[in-house]
PDB file of C-alpha atoms and ligand atoms in Angstrom:
ATOM      1  CA  MET A  18      13.038 -12.124  13.382  1.00  0.00           C
ATOM      2  CA  LYS A  19      12.455  -8.724  14.329  1.00  0.00           C
ATOM      3  CA  THR A  20      10.148  -7.157  11.437  1.00  0.00           C
ATOM      4  CA  ARG A  21      12.473  -4.923   8.586  1.00  0.00           C
ATOM      5  CA  ILE A  22      10.417  -2.734   6.874  1.00  0.00           C
ATOM      6  CA  LEU A  23      11.138  -0.877   3.111  1.00  0.00           C
ATOM      7  CA  LEU A  24       7.961   0.770   2.471  1.00  0.00           C
ATOM      8  CA  ASP A  25       6.988   1.626  -1.165  1.00  0.00           C
ATOM      9  CA  CYS A  26       3.969   4.366  -0.772  1.00  0.00           C
ATOM     10  CA  ASP A  27       2.096   7.044  -2.864  1.00  0.00           C
ATOM     11  CA  THR A  28       1.452   9.443   0.729  1.00  0.00           C
ATOM     12  CA  GLY A  29      -1.986   9.970   0.322  1.00  0.00           C
ATOM     13  CA  ILE A  30      -4.745   9.839   4.108  1.00  0.00           C
ATOM     14  CA  ASP A  31      -4.581   5.980   3.656  1.00  0.00           C
ATOM     15  CA  ASP A  32      -0.945   5.844   2.754  1.00  0.00           C
ATOM     16  CA  ALA A  33      -0.655   9.245   6.312  1.00  0.00           C
ATOM     17  CA  LEU A  34      -2.375   6.442   8.369  1.00  0.00           C
ATOM     18  CA  THR A  35      -0.266   3.681   7.824  1.00  0.00           C
ATOM     19  CA  LEU A  36       2.544   5.741   8.718  1.00  0.00           C
ATOM     20  CA  LEU A  37       0.857   6.111  11.571  1.00  0.00           C
ATOM     21  CA  TYR A  38      -0.318   3.706  12.384  1.00  0.00           C
ATOM     22  CA  LEU A  39       3.343   1.832  12.162  1.00  0.00           C
ATOM     23  CA  ALA A  40       4.714   5.019  14.415  1.00  0.00           C
ATOM     24  CA  PRO A  41       4.397   3.223  17.440  1.00  0.00           C
ATOM     25  CA  LEU A  42       5.757   0.340  16.223  1.00  0.00           C
ATOM     26  CA  VAL A  43       8.759   1.709  15.220  1.00  0.00           C
ATOM     27  CA  ARG A  44       9.551   4.129  18.328  1.00  0.00           C
ATOM     28  CA  SER A  45       8.650   1.208  20.028  1.00  0.00           C
ATOM     29  CA  GLY A  46      11.533  -0.699  19.125  1.00  0.00           C
ATOM     30  CA  GLU A  47       9.196  -3.646  17.817  1.00  0.00           C
ATOM     31  CA  ILE A  48       9.701  -3.259  14.544  1.00  0.00           C
ATOM     32  CA  ASP A  49      12.546  -1.021  12.187  1.00  0.00           C
ATOM     33  CA  LEU A  50      11.438   1.111   9.098  1.00  0.00           C
ATOM     34  CA  VAL A  51      14.336   0.786   6.983  1.00  0.00           C
ATOM     35  CA  ALA A  52      13.438   3.120   5.296  1.00  0.00           C
ATOM     36  CA  ILE A  53      11.205   4.806   1.999  1.00  0.00           C
ATOM     37  CA  GLY A  54      10.312   4.654  -1.014  1.00  0.00           C
ATOM     38  CA  THR A  55       7.183   6.752  -3.097  1.00  0.00           C
ATOM     39  CA  VAL A  56       5.818   6.239  -6.388  1.00  0.00           C
ATOM     40  CA  HIS A  57       2.409   8.033  -8.480  1.00  0.00           C
ATOM     41  CA  GLY A  58      -0.915   6.998  -8.499  1.00  0.00           C
ATOM     42  CA  ASN A  59      -2.443   9.146  -5.241  1.00  0.00           C
ATOM     43  CA  VAL A  60      -0.162  12.278  -6.151  1.00  0.00           C
ATOM     44  CA  ALA A  61       2.832  12.637  -7.770  1.00  0.00           C
ATOM     45  CA  PRO A  62       5.543  10.522  -6.166  1.00  0.00           C
ATOM     46  CA  GLU A  63       7.950  14.250  -5.122  1.00  0.00           C
ATOM     47  CA  THR A  64       4.303  15.051  -3.172  1.00  0.00           C
ATOM     48  CA  GLY A  65       4.268  12.305  -1.865  1.00  0.00           C
ATOM     49  CA  ALA A  66       8.321  12.409  -0.024  1.00  0.00           C
ATOM     50  CA  LEU A  67       6.660  15.686   1.231  1.00  0.00           C
ATOM     51  CA  ASN A  68       3.775  14.124   2.622  1.00  0.00           C
ATOM     52  CA  THR A  69       5.865  11.014   3.893  1.00  0.00           C
ATOM     53  CA  LEU A  70       7.899  13.450   5.837  1.00  0.00           C
ATOM     54  CA  ARG A  71       5.713  15.524   7.234  1.00  0.00           C
ATOM     55  CA  VAL A  72       3.466  12.928   8.048  1.00  0.00           C
ATOM     56  CA  LEU A  73       7.372  10.709   9.247  1.00  0.00           C
ATOM     57  CA  GLU A  74       7.736  13.967  11.807  1.00  0.00           C
ATOM     58  CA  ARG A  75       3.645  14.909  13.622  1.00  0.00           C
ATOM     59  CA  ALA A  76       4.334  10.909  14.322  1.00  0.00           C
ATOM     60  CA  GLY A  77       7.736  11.716  16.452  1.00  0.00           C
ATOM     61  CA  VAL A  78       9.639   8.833  13.464  1.00  0.00           C
ATOM     62  CA  HIS A  79      12.867  10.226  12.671  1.00  0.00           C
ATOM     63  CA  ASP A  80      16.134   9.687  10.081  1.00  0.00           C
ATOM     64  CA  VAL A  81      14.358   7.555   7.502  1.00  0.00           C
ATOM     65  CA  PRO A  82      15.987   7.906   4.533  1.00  0.00           C
ATOM     66  CA  VAL A  83      12.439   8.715   1.748  1.00  0.00           C
ATOM     67  CA  ALA A  84      13.514   8.233  -1.761  1.00  0.00           C
ATOM     68  CA  VAL A  85      11.227  10.162  -4.888  1.00  0.00           C
ATOM     69  CA  GLY A  86      10.581   6.923  -7.068  1.00  0.00           C
ATOM     70  CA  ALA A  87       8.621   6.482 -10.947  1.00  0.00           C
ATOM     71  CA  GLY A  88       6.005   9.443 -11.629  1.00  0.00           C
ATOM     72  CA  ARG A  89       4.560   7.604 -14.927  1.00  0.00           C
ATOM     73  CA  PRO A  90       3.950   3.909 -15.033  1.00  0.00           C
ATOM     74  CA  MET A  91       5.407   1.822 -17.730  1.00  0.00           C
ATOM     75  CA  ALA A  92       2.892   1.976 -20.454  1.00  0.00           C
ATOM     76  CA  GLN A  93       0.392   4.335 -20.077  1.00  0.00           C
ATOM     77  CA  PRO A  94       0.016   8.471 -19.446  1.00  0.00           C
ATOM     78  CA  VAL A  95      -0.191   8.847 -15.778  1.00  0.00           C
ATOM     79  CA  GLU A  96      -3.644  10.107 -14.322  1.00  0.00           C
ATOM     80  CA  PHE A  97      -3.201  11.040 -10.181  1.00  0.00           C
ATOM     81  CA  ALA A  98      -6.649   9.966  -7.237  1.00  0.00           C
ATOM     82  CA  ASP A  99      -7.493  14.178  -6.611  1.00  0.00           C
ATOM     83  CA  GLU A 100     -10.716  13.138  -5.713  1.00  0.00           C
ATOM     84  CA  TRP A 101     -10.339  11.014  -3.363  1.00  0.00           C
ATOM     85  CA  HIS A 102      -7.174  12.268  -1.365  1.00  0.00           C
ATOM     86  CA  GLY A 103      -6.777  16.184  -2.352  1.00  0.00           C
ATOM     87  CA  THR A 104      -4.263  17.833  -4.882  1.00  0.00           C
ATOM     88  CA  ASP A 105      -2.305  17.716  -2.516  1.00  0.00           C
ATOM     89  CA  GLY A 106      -2.085  14.787  -1.165  1.00  0.00           C
ATOM     90  CA  LEU A 107      -3.274  15.022   1.686  1.00  0.00           C
ATOM     91  CA  GLY A 108      -6.508  16.745   2.407  1.00  0.00           C
ATOM     92  CA  ASP A 109      -6.188  19.754   1.026  1.00  0.00           C
ATOM     93  CA  ILE A 110      -5.270  21.087   4.936  1.00  0.00           C
ATOM     94  CA  GLY A 111      -2.613  23.980   3.761  1.00  0.00           C
ATOM     95  CA  LEU A 112       0.409  21.213   6.003  1.00  0.00           C
ATOM     96  CA  PRO A 113       3.608  23.269   5.906  1.00  0.00           C
ATOM     97  CA  GLU A 114       6.310  21.942   4.582  1.00  0.00           C
ATOM     98  CA  PRO A 115       8.513  19.488   6.028  1.00  0.00           C
ATOM     99  CA  ALA A 116      11.394  19.512   8.035  1.00  0.00           C
ATOM    100  CA  ALA A 117      14.044  17.661   6.012  1.00  0.00           C
ATOM    101  CA  ARG A 118      14.312  16.828   2.473  1.00  0.00           C
ATOM    102  CA  PRO A 119      13.913  13.407  -0.243  1.00  0.00           C
ATOM    103  CA  ALA A 120      17.819  10.914  -0.209  1.00  0.00           C
ATOM    104  CA  ASP A 121      18.953  11.552  -2.998  1.00  0.00           C
ATOM    105  CA  VAL A 122      18.482   7.764  -3.888  1.00  0.00           C
ATOM    106  CA  SER A 123      15.595   6.901  -6.527  1.00  0.00           C
ATOM    107  CA  ALA A 124      13.048   5.293  -4.550  1.00  0.00           C
ATOM    108  CA  PRO A 125      14.127   1.530  -7.534  1.00  0.00           C
ATOM    109  CA  GLU A 126      17.887   2.309  -6.898  1.00  0.00           C
ATOM    110  CA  GLN A 127      17.163   2.165  -2.516  1.00  0.00           C
ATOM    111  CA  ILE A 128      14.890  -1.479  -3.209  1.00  0.00           C
ATOM    112  CA  VAL A 129      18.487  -2.910  -4.697  1.00  0.00           C
ATOM    113  CA  ARG A 130      20.863  -1.486  -2.453  1.00  0.00           C
ATOM    114  CA  LEU A 131      18.707  -2.130   0.202  1.00  0.00           C
ATOM    115  CA  ALA A 132      17.540  -6.229  -1.177  1.00  0.00           C
ATOM    116  CA  ARG A 133      22.173  -6.266  -1.759  1.00  0.00           C
ATOM    117  CA  ALA A 134      22.590  -4.703   1.414  1.00  0.00           C
ATOM    118  CA  ASN A 135      20.633  -6.922   4.047  1.00  0.00           C
ATOM    119  CA  PRO A 136      20.100 -10.237   2.109  1.00  0.00           C
ATOM    120  CA  GLY A 137      17.204 -12.229   2.667  1.00  0.00           C
ATOM    121  CA  GLU A 138      16.384  -9.637   6.530  1.00  0.00           C
ATOM    122  CA  LEU A 139      13.550  -7.183   4.765  1.00  0.00           C
ATOM    123  CA  THR A 140      10.141  -6.562   4.219  1.00  0.00           C
ATOM    124  CA  LEU A 141       8.962  -5.062   0.922  1.00  0.00           C
ATOM    125  CA  LEU A 142       5.598  -3.526   1.831  1.00  0.00           C
ATOM    126  CA  ALA A 143       3.867  -1.582  -1.641  1.00  0.00           C
ATOM    127  CA  VAL A 144       1.068  -0.061  -1.202  1.00  0.00           C
ATOM    128  CA  GLY A 145       1.210   2.001  -3.853  1.00  0.00           C
ATOM    129  CA  PRO A 146       1.204   1.675  -7.303  1.00  0.00           C
ATOM    130  CA  LEU A 147       4.108  -1.671  -8.090  1.00  0.00           C
ATOM    131  CA  THR A 148       6.811   0.288 -10.744  1.00  0.00           C
ATOM    132  CA  ASN A 149       9.674   0.807  -8.429  1.00  0.00           C
ATOM    133  CA  LEU A 150       8.848  -2.709  -7.676  1.00  0.00           C
ATOM    134  CA  GLY A 151       8.733  -3.989 -11.840  1.00  0.00           C
ATOM    135  CA  ILE A 152      11.882  -0.933 -11.800  1.00  0.00           C
ATOM    136  CA  ALA A 153      14.390  -2.714  -9.107  1.00  0.00           C
ATOM    137  CA  LEU A 154      13.328  -6.355 -11.073  1.00  0.00           C
ATOM    138  CA  LEU A 155      14.329  -5.339 -14.110  1.00  0.00           C
ATOM    139  CA  LEU A 156      17.696  -3.154 -12.458  1.00  0.00           C
ATOM    140  CA  GLU A 157      18.628  -6.768  -9.595  1.00  0.00           C
ATOM    141  CA  PRO A 158      17.186 -10.177 -11.015  1.00  0.00           C
ATOM    142  CA  ARG A 159      18.129 -11.543  -8.550  1.00  0.00           C
ATOM    143  CA  LEU A 160      15.923  -9.493  -6.920  1.00  0.00           C
ATOM    144  CA  PRO A 161      13.413 -11.785  -5.801  1.00  0.00           C
ATOM    145  CA  ARG A 162      15.655 -13.467  -3.697  1.00  0.00           C
ATOM    146  CA  LEU A 163      16.612 -10.922  -1.349  1.00  0.00           C
ATOM    147  CA  PHE A 164      13.778 -10.246   0.438  1.00  0.00           C
ATOM    148  CA  ARG A 165      12.544 -11.806   3.418  1.00  0.00           C
ATOM    149  CA  GLU A 166       9.043 -11.459   2.620  1.00  0.00           C
ATOM    150  CA  VAL A 167       7.330  -9.142  -0.055  1.00  0.00           C
ATOM    151  CA  VAL A 168       3.601  -7.343   1.179  1.00  0.00           C
ATOM    152  CA  VAL A 169       1.847  -6.096  -1.154  1.00  0.00           C
ATOM    153  CA  MET A 170      -1.550  -3.738  -1.337  1.00  0.00           C
ATOM    154  CA  GLY A 171      -3.834  -4.445  -4.490  1.00  0.00           C
ATOM    155  CA  GLY A 172      -6.129  -6.064  -6.998  1.00  0.00           C
ATOM    156  CA  ALA A 173      -9.093  -7.521  -6.706  1.00  0.00           C
ATOM    157  CA  PHE A 174     -10.366 -11.393  -6.977  1.00  0.00           C
ATOM    158  CA  ASP A 175     -13.996 -11.712  -5.406  1.00  0.00           C
ATOM    159  CA  HIS A 176     -14.626  -7.976  -5.157  1.00  0.00           C
ATOM    160  CA  HIS A 177     -15.448  -6.079  -7.570  1.00  0.00           C
ATOM    161  CA  GLY A 178     -12.781  -3.453  -8.622  1.00  0.00           C
ATOM    162  CA  ASN A 179     -12.554   0.334  -6.842  1.00  0.00           C
ATOM    163  CA  ILE A 180     -11.130   2.623  -9.910  1.00  0.00           C
ATOM    164  CA  THR A 181     -12.572   1.342 -12.861  1.00  0.00           C
ATOM    165  CA  GLY A 182     -15.767  -2.303 -12.297  1.00  0.00           C
ATOM    166  CA  HIS A 183     -12.747  -4.551 -12.864  1.00  0.00           C
ATOM    167  CA  ALA A 184      -9.609  -3.639 -11.376  1.00  0.00           C
ATOM    168  CA  GLU A 185      -8.212  -2.459  -7.508  1.00  0.00           C
ATOM    169  CA  ALA A 186      -6.305   1.223  -7.896  1.00  0.00           C
ATOM    170  CA  ASN A 187      -3.132   0.301  -7.572  1.00  0.00           C
ATOM    171  CA  VAL A 188      -2.170  -2.362  -9.643  1.00  0.00           C
ATOM    172  CA  TRP A 189      -4.488  -0.322 -12.951  1.00  0.00           C
ATOM    173  CA  HIS A 190      -1.905   3.007 -12.383  1.00  0.00           C
ATOM    174  CA  ASP A 191       0.754   0.051 -13.622  1.00  0.00           C
ATOM    175  CA  PRO A 192      -1.001  -3.746 -14.853  1.00  0.00           C
ATOM    176  CA  GLU A 193       2.589  -4.044 -16.663  1.00  0.00           C
ATOM    177  CA  ALA A 194       4.711  -3.616 -13.334  1.00  0.00           C
ATOM    178  CA  ALA A 195       1.978  -5.809 -11.042  1.00  0.00           C
ATOM    179  CA  GLU A 196       2.119  -8.685 -14.016  1.00  0.00           C
ATOM    180  CA  LEU A 197       6.305  -7.844 -13.260  1.00  0.00           C
ATOM    181  CA  VAL A 198       5.605  -8.313  -8.807  1.00  0.00           C
ATOM    182  CA  PHE A 199       3.066 -11.332  -9.650  1.00  0.00           C
ATOM    183  CA  ALA A 200       5.981 -13.460 -12.340  1.00  0.00           C
ATOM    184  CA  ALA A 201       8.695 -12.657  -9.682  1.00  0.00           C
ATOM    185  CA  GLY A 202       9.104 -15.873  -7.181  1.00  0.00           C
ATOM    186  CA  TRP A 203       9.401 -13.466  -4.272  1.00  0.00           C
ATOM    187  CA  PRO A 204       7.824 -15.197  -1.220  1.00  0.00           C
ATOM    188  CA  LEU A 205       5.052 -11.968  -1.941  1.00  0.00           C
ATOM    189  CA  THR A 206       0.959 -11.709  -0.194  1.00  0.00           C
ATOM    190  CA  LEU A 207      -0.963  -9.629  -1.804  1.00  0.00           C
ATOM    191  CA  VAL A 208      -3.706  -8.322  -0.293  1.00  0.00           C
ATOM    192  CA  PRO A 209      -6.388  -6.994  -1.810  1.00  0.00           C
ATOM    193  CA  LEU A 210     -10.010  -5.841  -2.213  1.00  0.00           C
ATOM    194  CA  ASP A 211     -11.667  -8.730  -0.995  1.00  0.00           C
ATOM    195  CA  VAL A 212     -10.388  -8.431   2.450  1.00  0.00           C
ATOM    196  CA  THR A 213      -9.513  -4.133   3.090  1.00  0.00           C
ATOM    197  CA  HIS A 214     -12.579  -3.758   1.896  1.00  0.00           C
ATOM    198  CA  PRO A 215     -14.927  -5.271   5.126  1.00  0.00           C
ATOM    199  CA  THR A 216     -12.832  -3.891   7.296  1.00  0.00           C
ATOM    200  CA  ALA A 217     -14.158  -0.526   6.691  1.00  0.00           C
ATOM    201  CA  LEU A 218     -14.063   2.062   9.433  1.00  0.00           C
ATOM    202  CA  ASP A 219     -17.762   3.469   9.926  1.00  0.00           C
ATOM    203  CA  GLY A 220     -19.194   6.507  11.976  1.00  0.00           C
ATOM    204  CA  ALA A 221     -18.727   5.311  15.315  1.00  0.00           C
ATOM    205  CA  TRP A 222     -14.642   5.042  14.864  1.00  0.00           C
ATOM    206  CA  LEU A 223     -14.424   8.157  13.983  1.00  0.00           C
ATOM    207  CA  ASP A 224     -16.674   9.521  16.798  1.00  0.00           C
ATOM    208  CA  ARG A 225     -13.025   7.982  18.760  1.00  0.00           C
ATOM    209  CA  LEU A 226     -10.698   9.500  17.027  1.00  0.00           C
ATOM    210  CA  ALA A 227     -12.940  12.840  16.962  1.00  0.00           C
ATOM    211  CA  ALA A 228     -12.583  12.290  20.957  1.00  0.00           C
ATOM    212  CA  GLY A 229      -9.031  12.013  20.966  1.00  0.00           C
ATOM    213  CA  GLU A 230      -6.775  15.126  21.923  1.00  0.00           C
ATOM    214  CA  GLY A 231      -3.102  13.856  20.719  1.00  0.00           C
ATOM    215  CA  GLU A 232      -2.006  15.746  18.755  1.00  0.00           C
ATOM    216  CA  VAL A 233      -1.158  12.461  16.652  1.00  0.00           C
ATOM    217  CA  ALA A 234      -5.590  11.639  17.068  1.00  0.00           C
ATOM    218  CA  ARG A 235      -6.601  15.138  16.142  1.00  0.00           C
ATOM    219  CA  PHE A 236      -4.314  15.277  12.599  1.00  0.00           C
ATOM    220  CA  ALA A 237      -5.294  12.278  11.135  1.00  0.00           C
ATOM    221  CA  SER A 238      -9.037  13.153  12.118  1.00  0.00           C
ATOM    222  CA  ARG A 239      -8.456  16.390  10.024  1.00  0.00           C
ATOM    223  CA  ILE A 240      -6.701  14.512   6.793  1.00  0.00           C
ATOM    224  CA  LEU A 241      -9.466  12.326   6.848  1.00  0.00           C
ATOM    225  CA  GLU A 242     -12.049  14.371   6.541  1.00  0.00           C
ATOM    226  CA  PHE A 243     -12.049  14.960   3.232  1.00  0.00           C
ATOM    227  CA  TYR A 244     -11.458  10.703   1.926  1.00  0.00           C
ATOM    228  CA  VAL A 245     -14.049  10.274   4.341  1.00  0.00           C
ATOM    229  CA  THR A 246     -16.720  13.244   1.936  1.00  0.00           C
ATOM    230  CA  ALA A 247     -15.545  10.968  -1.054  1.00  0.00           C
ATOM    231  CA  TYR A 248     -16.245   8.630   0.525  1.00  0.00           C
ATOM    232  CA  HIS A 249     -20.335  10.088   1.301  1.00  0.00           C
ATOM    233  CA  ARG A 250     -19.581  11.565  -2.067  1.00  0.00           C
ATOM    234  CA  SER A 251     -19.463   8.070  -3.512  1.00  0.00           C
ATOM    235  CA  LEU A 252     -21.513   5.495  -1.084  1.00  0.00           C
ATOM    236  CA  GLY A 253     -23.151   7.115   0.389  1.00  0.00           C
ATOM    237  CA  VAL A 254     -21.731   6.440   3.760  1.00  0.00           C
ATOM    238  CA  ARG A 255     -20.017   7.773   6.399  1.00  0.00           C
ATOM    239  CA  GLY A 256     -17.237   5.697   6.369  1.00  0.00           C
ATOM    240  CA  ALA A 257     -13.822   4.457   4.986  1.00  0.00           C
ATOM    241  CA  VAL A 258     -11.929   1.698   4.019  1.00  0.00           C
ATOM    242  CA  ILE A 259      -7.903   2.659   5.397  1.00  0.00           C
ATOM    243  CA  HIS A 260      -7.169  -0.050   3.683  1.00  0.00           C
ATOM    244  CA  ASP A 261      -2.998   0.359   3.426  1.00  0.00           C
ATOM    245  CA  ALA A 262      -2.969  -0.066   7.445  1.00  0.00           C
ATOM    246  CA  LEU A 263      -3.953  -3.651   6.818  1.00  0.00           C
ATOM    247  CA  ALA A 264      -2.099  -4.304   4.759  1.00  0.00           C
ATOM    248  CA  ALA A 265       0.591  -3.038   7.471  1.00  0.00           C
ATOM    249  CA  MET A 266      -1.144  -4.965   9.898  1.00  0.00           C
ATOM    250  CA  LEU A 267      -0.484  -7.966   8.359  1.00  0.00           C
ATOM    251  CA  ALA A 268       3.287  -7.670   7.114  1.00  0.00           C
ATOM    252  CA  VAL A 269       3.842  -7.198  11.291  1.00  0.00           C
ATOM    253  CA  ASP A 270       1.410 -10.301  12.336  1.00  0.00           C
ATOM    254  CA  PRO A 271       0.274 -12.340   9.765  1.00  0.00           C
ATOM    255  CA  SER A 272      -2.390 -14.587  12.153  1.00  0.00           C
ATOM    256  CA  LEU A 273      -4.622 -11.503  11.638  1.00  0.00           C
ATOM    257  CA  GLY A 274      -5.124 -12.686   8.085  1.00  0.00           C
ATOM    258  CA  GLU A 275      -5.980 -16.218   6.883  1.00  0.00           C
ATOM    259  CA  TYR A 276      -4.878 -16.934   3.141  1.00  0.00           C
ATOM    260  CA  THR A 277      -4.841 -19.052   0.029  1.00  0.00           C
ATOM    261  CA  GLU A 278      -2.010 -19.808  -2.926  1.00  0.00           C
ATOM    262  CA  ARG A 279      -2.032 -18.885  -6.158  1.00  0.00           C
ATOM    263  CA  PRO A 280      -0.796 -17.298  -9.293  1.00  0.00           C
ATOM    264  CA  VAL A 281      -1.514 -14.403 -10.189  1.00  0.00           C
ATOM    265  CA  ARG A 282      -2.003 -12.524 -13.848  1.00  0.00           C
ATOM    266  CA  VAL A 283      -2.649  -9.023 -14.535  1.00  0.00           C
ATOM    267  CA  GLU A 284      -4.865  -8.834 -17.352  1.00  0.00           C
ATOM    268  CA  LEU A 285      -2.983  -6.195 -20.559  1.00  0.00           C
ATOM    269  CA  ARG A 286      -4.578  -5.625 -22.990  1.00  0.00           C
ATOM    270  CA  GLY A 287      -8.597  -5.858 -22.107  1.00  0.00           C
ATOM    271  CA  ASP A 288     -10.947  -2.773 -23.613  1.00  0.00           C
ATOM    272  CA  ARG A 289     -12.479  -3.182 -19.904  1.00  0.00           C
ATOM    273  CA  THR A 290     -10.719  -4.755 -18.126  1.00  0.00           C
ATOM    274  CA  ARG A 291      -6.951  -3.936 -17.993  1.00  0.00           C
ATOM    275  CA  GLY A 292      -5.670  -4.712 -14.897  1.00  0.00           C
ATOM    276  CA  ALA A 293      -7.902  -6.421 -13.368  1.00  0.00           C
ATOM    277  CA  THR A 294      -5.919  -9.610 -11.482  1.00  0.00           C
ATOM    278  CA  LEU A 295      -6.484 -12.699 -12.974  1.00  0.00           C
ATOM    279  CA  TRP A 296      -6.652 -16.725 -11.281  1.00  0.00           C
ATOM    280  CA  ASP A 297      -7.522 -19.812 -13.297  1.00  0.00           C
ATOM    281  CA  ARG A 298     -10.532 -21.510 -10.550  1.00  0.00           C
ATOM    282  CA  ARG A 299     -10.394 -24.872 -12.950  1.00  0.00           C
ATOM    283  CA  ARG A 300      -9.453 -27.628 -10.996  1.00  0.00           C
ATOM    284  CA  TYR A 301      -6.907 -28.586 -13.301  1.00  0.00           C
ATOM    285  CA  ALA A 302      -5.444 -25.073 -13.442  1.00  0.00           C
ATOM    286  CA  ASP A 303      -3.294 -24.285 -16.427  1.00  0.00           C
ATOM    287  CA  ASP A 304      -0.348 -21.901 -14.939  1.00  0.00           C
ATOM    288  CA  GLY A 305       2.453 -22.865 -17.447  1.00  0.00           C
ATOM    289  CA  ASP A 306       5.431 -21.328 -15.211  1.00  0.00           C
ATOM    290  CA  ARG A 307       3.828 -19.526 -12.895  1.00  0.00           C
ATOM    291  CA  PRO A 308       4.320 -19.150  -9.371  1.00  0.00           C
ATOM    292  CA  ALA A 309       1.896 -18.648  -6.593  1.00  0.00           C
ATOM    293  CA  VAL A 310       1.613 -16.328  -4.710  1.00  0.00           C
ATOM    294  CA  ARG A 311       0.118 -16.113  -1.221  1.00  0.00           C
ATOM    295  CA  VAL A 312      -2.895 -14.277  -1.088  1.00  0.00           C
ATOM    296  CA  ALA A 313      -5.297 -13.082   2.357  1.00  0.00           C
ATOM    297  CA  VAL A 314      -8.968 -14.332   1.464  1.00  0.00           C
ATOM    298  CA  ARG A 315      -9.864 -13.141   5.366  1.00  0.00           C
ATOM    299  CA  ALA A 316      -8.655 -10.538   8.182  1.00  0.00           C
ATOM    300  CA  ASP A 317     -10.101  -9.853  11.782  1.00  0.00           C
ATOM    301  CA  ALA A 318     -11.596  -6.441  11.112  1.00  0.00           C
ATOM    302  CA  ALA A 319     -11.739  -6.118  14.918  1.00  0.00           C
ATOM    303  CA  ALA A 320      -8.639  -6.281  15.712  1.00  0.00           C
ATOM    304  CA  PHE A 321      -7.794  -4.357  12.528  1.00  0.00           C
ATOM    305  CA  GLN A 322      -9.915  -1.407  13.616  1.00  0.00           C
ATOM    306  CA  GLU A 323      -9.293  -1.548  17.476  1.00  0.00           C
ATOM    307  CA  ARG A 324      -4.802  -1.862  16.967  1.00  0.00           C
ATOM    308  CA  LEU A 325      -5.596   1.151  13.941  1.00  0.00           C
ATOM    309  CA  LEU A 326      -7.772   3.227  16.975  1.00  0.00           C
ATOM    310  CA  SER A 327      -5.169   3.010  19.603  1.00  0.00           C
ATOM    311  CA  SER A 328      -2.221   3.963  17.380  1.00  0.00           C
ATOM    312  CA  LEU A 329      -4.203   6.925  16.820  1.00  0.00           C
ATOM    313  CA  LEU A 330      -4.569   7.423  20.367  1.00  0.00           C
TER     314      LEU A 330
HETATM  315  O1  LIG B 423      -7.127   0.139  -4.298  1.00  0.00           O
HETATM  316  C1  LIG B 423      -6.446   1.069  -2.400  1.00  0.00           C
HETATM  317  C2  LIG B 423      -5.256   1.104  -3.352  1.00  0.00           C
HETATM  318  O2  LIG B 423      -4.888   2.851  -3.788  1.00  0.00           O
HETATM  319  C3  LIG B 423      -4.800   2.774  -1.407  1.00  0.00           C
HETATM  320  O3  LIG B 423      -3.195   2.262  -1.540  1.00  0.00           O
HETATM  321  C4  LIG B 423      -5.095   3.529  -1.963  1.00  0.00           C
HETATM  322  O4  LIG B 423      -4.111   5.297  -1.388  1.00  0.00           O
HETATM  323  C5  LIG B 423      -4.595   4.479  -3.694  1.00  0.00           C
HETATM  324  O5  LIG B 423      -3.370   4.092  -4.077  1.00  0.00           O
HETATM  325 CA1  LIG B 424      -1.910   4.107  -1.184  1.00  0.00          CA
END
C-alpha cells in the first residue's frame, strides 16, 4: 500500500530539507503528500506555512494544501527558535513570497477531516511541536483508530535534551500536547534524538551538497548555511543534524531503523525537567493503562545521508 503522508511541521530549516527529501518521491508517484499543516515552534505557523509553500514551489510539488495551525502551546507562553532557523525560519536569506496561499481550514481541522475521509489509510508525520495533533485528538476522540500510522520526530531517552538538558525541542514546546499524543493509543512511532544525532551530517557531506549545480541543491546549501553556523557556534563543529528528514525516511522505509516498544510519558511538573520524555526501565514496570509506543533505537546513518544527498542533487 502506497505511503500517503499528512505532514505537520514548523518549517524551519530541517523541516525544509525534509520537504526537499520527500519531493522526488512525490513527483515519481512513489508516495502521496496529501496535505501539510504548520504549527508554532521554530517559527510562527503563518511563517511556517509561507516557508512550506516557498519550498514546495522550488521542489516542483504543486497543489498540496498547506493549512495554518496552532500559534501557541496549550499551557505555556509561545517561544520560537530564531537562533537556529533565523527570524524568517529559512536562514534569513530573503526569499520572495510564494505564489500560493495557505488553505482556509485550520491544521487541526484538516487532520480530523482527512482522517475521517481516509480511515486507516494515512500516515501522520509530525516533525514539529504536537499542538495540532493534541487539538485534533480533543476534536475527534476516534482519531487514534483512523490513521494507518503516526510518526513523530521528538523526545530523548538515553540522550540529553537539546532545548534544555533534559527535553527535546518538539516535546518541550508543548509538553501537554505531547502527553496527549503519547497516551492516545494510536500506532505511533517515535524518532528521538537518540537516533537523529548519530546521523549528523559532516563537512564532507556539506561540501558534496555545495558541489551540486541543480536549483534544489543550491537552495538547500543556501538555507543550510544559517543552521550550520548555529551548530558551529554552539558545538564548535561544522555539521548539522537534519532531525526531521530521518523521521520522514523511517515513515517511508521503516527497514532503515530498529525499534523497541515502551509506554512513554512526558514530565509536566518538573521545574528543571518539564518536557522530558520518560519510560519506566524496571523489569516489572508499573505503566497502568498507558499504551506502548514504538521507539526507534537505531537507524542506518549511511543510508540516511546518501538518500538525503541524492534527493537534493
Ligand atoms: O529537536 C529537533 C526538532 O526541533 C526538529 O523538528 C527541529 O525542526 C526543531 O523543530
Ligand atoms: Ca521541525
